[in-house]
PDB file of C-alpha atoms in Angstrom:
ATOM      1  CA  MET A 194       7.077-268.463 -82.737  1.00 58.00           C
ATOM      2  CA  THR A 195       9.586-265.449 -82.913  1.00 62.00           C
ATOM      3  CA  THR A 196      13.199-266.051 -83.451  1.00 62.00           C
ATOM      4  CA  THR A 197      15.845-264.136 -81.518  1.00 65.00           C
ATOM      5  CA  GLU A 198      19.004-262.868 -82.690  1.00 61.00           C
ATOM      6  CA  PRO A 199      21.997-263.341 -80.915  1.00 60.00           C
ATOM      7  CA  LYS A 200      22.872-259.857 -79.229  1.00 60.00           C
ATOM      8  CA  ALA A 201      26.375-258.432 -79.641  1.00 57.00           C
ATOM      9  CA  THR A 202      28.044-258.710 -76.295  1.00 59.00           C
ATOM     10  CA  THR A 203      30.237-255.963 -75.064  1.00 57.00           C
ATOM     11  CA  PRO A 204      32.423-256.672 -72.217  1.00 55.00           C
ATOM     12  CA  SER A 205      31.431-255.488 -68.874  1.00 55.00           C
ATOM     13  CA  PRO A 206      33.947-253.162 -66.925  1.00 53.00           C
ATOM     14  CA  THR A 207      34.367-255.517 -64.587  1.00 53.00           C
ATOM     15  CA  ALA A 208      35.180-258.445 -66.817  1.00 54.00           C
ATOM     16  CA  ALA A 209      38.537-256.313 -67.732  1.00 55.00           C
ATOM     17  CA  GLY A 210      39.825-257.016 -64.129  1.00 54.00           C
ATOM     18  CA  PRO A 211      39.298-254.673 -60.901  1.00 56.00           C
ATOM     19  CA  ARG A 212      39.002-251.011 -61.608  1.00 57.00           C
ATOM     20  CA  HIS A 213      42.321-250.187 -60.004  1.00 57.00           C
ATOM     21  CA  SER A 214      44.336-252.194 -62.508  1.00 53.00           C
ATOM     22  CA  ARG A 215      42.217-250.815 -65.569  1.00 53.00           C
ATOM     23  CA  PRO A 216      44.313-247.944 -67.385  1.00 56.00           C
ATOM     24  CA  THR A 217      42.435-244.790 -67.552  1.00 58.00           C
ATOM     25  CA  ALA A 218      42.049-242.308 -70.207  1.00 57.00           C
ATOM     26  CA  GLY A 219      44.955-240.376 -70.680  1.00 54.00           C
ATOM     27  CA  ALA A 220      47.031-242.518 -68.315  1.00 52.00           C
ATOM     28  CA  SER A 221      50.833-242.909 -69.510  1.00 51.00           C
ATOM     29  CA  PRO A 222      52.271-246.211 -70.127  1.00 51.00           C
ATOM     30  CA  GLU A 223      53.578-248.451 -67.803  1.00 51.00           C
ATOM     31  CA  ARG A 224      56.950-248.026 -66.561  1.00 50.00           C
ATOM     32  CA  GLU A 225      59.677-250.603 -67.680  1.00 47.00           C
ATOM     33  CA  PRO A 226      60.765-252.774 -64.677  1.00 47.00           C
ATOM     34  CA  SER A 227      64.162-252.272 -63.944  1.00 46.00           C
ATOM     35  CA  ASP A 228      66.633-255.102 -64.176  1.00 45.00           C
ATOM     36  CA  GLY A 229      68.310-254.212 -60.803  1.00 44.00           C
ATOM     37  CA  ALA A 230      71.520-253.539 -61.908  1.00 43.00           C
ATOM     38  CA  GLY A 231      71.071-249.723 -61.389  1.00 44.00           C
ATOM     39  CA  GLY A 232      70.362-250.736 -57.614  1.00 45.00           C
ATOM     40  CA  GLY A 233      66.820-249.152 -57.889  1.00 46.00           C
ATOM     41  CA  ASN A 234      67.743-245.460 -58.611  1.00 46.00           C
ATOM     42  CA  ASP A 235      67.703-243.961 -61.671  1.00 44.00           C
ATOM     43  CA  SER A 236      69.777-240.764 -61.915  1.00 43.00           C
ATOM     44  CA  SER A 237      69.449-240.196 -65.349  1.00 43.00           C
ATOM     45  CA  GLY A 238      66.429-237.890 -64.697  1.00 45.00           C
ATOM     46  CA  SER A 239      64.026-239.629 -66.866  1.00 45.00           C
ATOM     47  CA  GLY A 240      61.843-240.147 -63.741  1.00 51.00           C
ATOM     48  CA  GLY A 241      61.571-244.161 -64.469  1.00 53.00           C
ATOM     49  CA  GLY A 242      63.498-245.264 -61.356  1.00 58.00           C
ATOM     50  CA  ARG A 243      62.552-245.253 -57.584  1.00 69.00           C
ATOM     51  CA  SER A 244      63.612-242.509 -55.558  1.00 79.00           C
ATOM     52  CA  VAL A 245      63.173-240.588 -52.406  1.00 80.00           C
ATOM     53  CA  SER A 246      63.211-237.356 -51.920  1.00 86.00           C
ATOM     54  CA  VAL A 247      65.815-235.752 -49.174  1.00 89.00           C
ATOM     55  CA  TRP A 248      63.081-234.457 -47.541  1.00 91.00           C
ATOM     56  CA  SER A 249      61.473-237.277 -47.037  1.00 90.00           C
ATOM     57  CA  VAL A 250      63.901-239.111 -45.366  1.00 91.00           C
ATOM     58  CA  LEU A 251      64.761-235.911 -43.240  1.00 93.00           C
ATOM     59  CA  ALA A 252      61.100-236.095 -42.322  1.00 93.00           C
ATOM     60  CA  LEU A 253      61.417-239.401 -41.281  1.00 93.00           C
ATOM     61  CA  ILE A 254      64.469-238.734 -39.004  1.00 94.00           C
ATOM     62  CA  ALA A 255      62.971-235.990 -37.654  1.00 95.00           C
ATOM     63  CA  GLY A 256      59.838-237.891 -36.602  1.00 95.00           C
ATOM     64  CA  CYS A 257      61.442-240.748 -35.084  1.00 95.00           C
ATOM     65  CA  ALA A 258      63.599-238.347 -32.917  1.00 96.00           C
ATOM     66  CA  ILE A 259      60.493-236.416 -31.677  1.00 95.00           C
ATOM     67  CA  LEU A 260      58.685-239.451 -30.847  1.00 95.00           C
ATOM     68  CA  VAL A 261      61.511-240.904 -29.419  1.00 96.00           C
ATOM     69  CA  VAL A 262      62.330-237.821 -27.082  1.00 95.00           C
ATOM     70  CA  ALA A 263      58.587-237.631 -26.404  1.00 95.00           C
ATOM     71  CA  ALA A 264      58.524-241.315 -25.148  1.00 95.00           C
ATOM     72  CA  ILE A 265      61.848-240.791 -22.874  1.00 96.00           C
ATOM     73  CA  ASN A 266      59.928-237.688 -21.462  1.00 94.00           C
ATOM     74  CA  LEU A 267      56.616-239.581 -20.484  1.00 94.00           C
ATOM     75  CA  PRO A 268      57.222-239.824 -16.592  1.00 95.00           C
ATOM     76  CA  ASN A 269      57.939-235.670 -16.768  1.00 95.00           C
ATOM     77  CA  LEU A 270      54.256-235.185 -17.577  1.00 94.00           C
ATOM     78  CA  GLY A 271      53.090-235.046 -14.099  1.00 94.00           C
ATOM     79  CA  ARG A 272      55.595-232.915 -12.867  1.00 96.00           C
ATOM     80  CA  TRP A 273      55.214-230.603 -15.735  1.00 95.00           C
ATOM     81  CA  GLY A 274      51.477-230.759 -14.961  1.00 95.00           C
ATOM     82  CA  ASP A 275      51.793-229.847 -11.516  1.00 95.00           C
ATOM     83  CA  GLU A 276      54.163-226.787 -12.635  1.00 96.00           C
ATOM     84  CA  HIS A 277      52.375-225.487 -15.988  1.00 95.00           C
ATOM     85  CA  GLY A 278      48.908-226.562 -15.677  1.00 95.00           C
ATOM     86  CA  ASN A 279      47.333-229.933 -16.903  1.00 94.00           C
ATOM     87  CA  VAL A 280      45.717-228.486 -19.904  1.00 95.00           C
ATOM     88  CA  LEU A 281      48.649-226.708 -21.183  1.00 96.00           C
ATOM     89  CA  VAL A 282      51.060-229.700 -20.773  1.00 95.00           C
ATOM     90  CA  PHE A 283      48.561-232.268 -22.374  1.00 95.00           C
ATOM     91  CA  LEU A 284      47.817-229.813 -25.538  1.00 96.00           C
ATOM     92  CA  CYS A 285      51.551-229.251 -25.965  1.00 95.00           C
ATOM     93  CA  PHE A 286      52.711-232.902 -25.712  1.00 95.00           C
ATOM     94  CA  PHE A 287      49.681-233.890 -28.284  1.00 96.00           C
ATOM     95  CA  LEU A 288      50.824-231.236 -30.615  1.00 96.00           C
ATOM     96  CA  VAL A 289      54.577-232.413 -30.567  1.00 95.00           C
ATOM     97  CA  MET A 290      53.516-236.011 -30.764  1.00 95.00           C
ATOM     98  CA  SER A 291      50.990-235.199 -33.689  1.00 96.00           C
ATOM     99  CA  ILE A 292      53.678-233.240 -35.606  1.00 96.00           C
ATOM    100  CA  GLY A 293      56.326-236.239 -35.018  1.00 95.00           C
ATOM    101  CA  GLY A 294      53.690-238.712 -36.218  1.00 95.00           C
ATOM    102  CA  ARG A 295      52.807-237.135 -39.068  1.00 95.00           C
ATOM    103  CA  TRP A 296      56.510-236.416 -40.084  1.00 95.00           C
ATOM    104  CA  PHE A 297      57.357-240.077 -39.161  1.00 95.00           C
ATOM    105  CA  TRP A 298      54.531-241.395 -41.430  1.00 94.00           C
ATOM    106  CA  ALA A 299      55.316-239.157 -44.412  1.00 93.00           C
ATOM    107  CA  GLY A 300      58.450-240.627 -44.654  1.00 92.00           C
ATOM    108  CA  VAL A 301      57.653-243.888 -43.958  1.00 93.00           C
ATOM    109  CA  ASP A 302      54.857-243.514 -47.143  1.00 92.00           C
ATOM    110  CA  ALA A 303      57.713-242.111 -49.272  1.00 90.00           C
ATOM    111  CA  LEU A 304      60.014-244.803 -48.687  1.00 90.00           C
ATOM    112  CA  TRP A 305      57.424-247.664 -49.082  1.00 90.00           C
ATOM    113  CA  GLY A 306      56.180-245.867 -52.415  1.00 89.00           C
ATOM    114  CA  ALA A 307      59.738-245.909 -53.601  1.00 88.00           C
ATOM    115  CA  ILE A 308      60.004-249.482 -52.687  1.00 86.00           C
ATOM    116  CA  ARG A 309      56.969-250.375 -54.319  1.00 85.00           C
ATOM    117  CA  GLY A 310      58.187-248.679 -57.372  1.00 80.00           C
ATOM    118  CA  LYS A 311      55.536-245.918 -57.561  1.00 65.00           C
ATOM    119  CA  GLY A 312      58.217-242.839 -57.031  1.00 52.00           C
ATOM    120  CA  ASN A 313      57.079-240.141 -54.893  1.00 51.00           C
TER     121      ASN A 313
END
């Protein structure tokens, strides 16, 4: 009869929790949560506070404006198609809507990241 010695077990990677919650090698230590007294913005320049760049806010505003103007001009697409060609109007409208949507979502992502505390 053979005896089995207890094996030394090492914790599996999944035992420590999901991969996205585990720190990676060389990762910076977790940020300290703010107490809320600073209004969520850290103007000391330490990088520990939540902030959104001016360009992100401008992209959000410009994207919203482009999308609203495009929506207002939807009834004109037929007339513009008759005057300039359906393909050209469709491609231009698609390009304008794509740029407006890109800027809008870039601004939303930046704001959402700042709200969640991940910075820019």
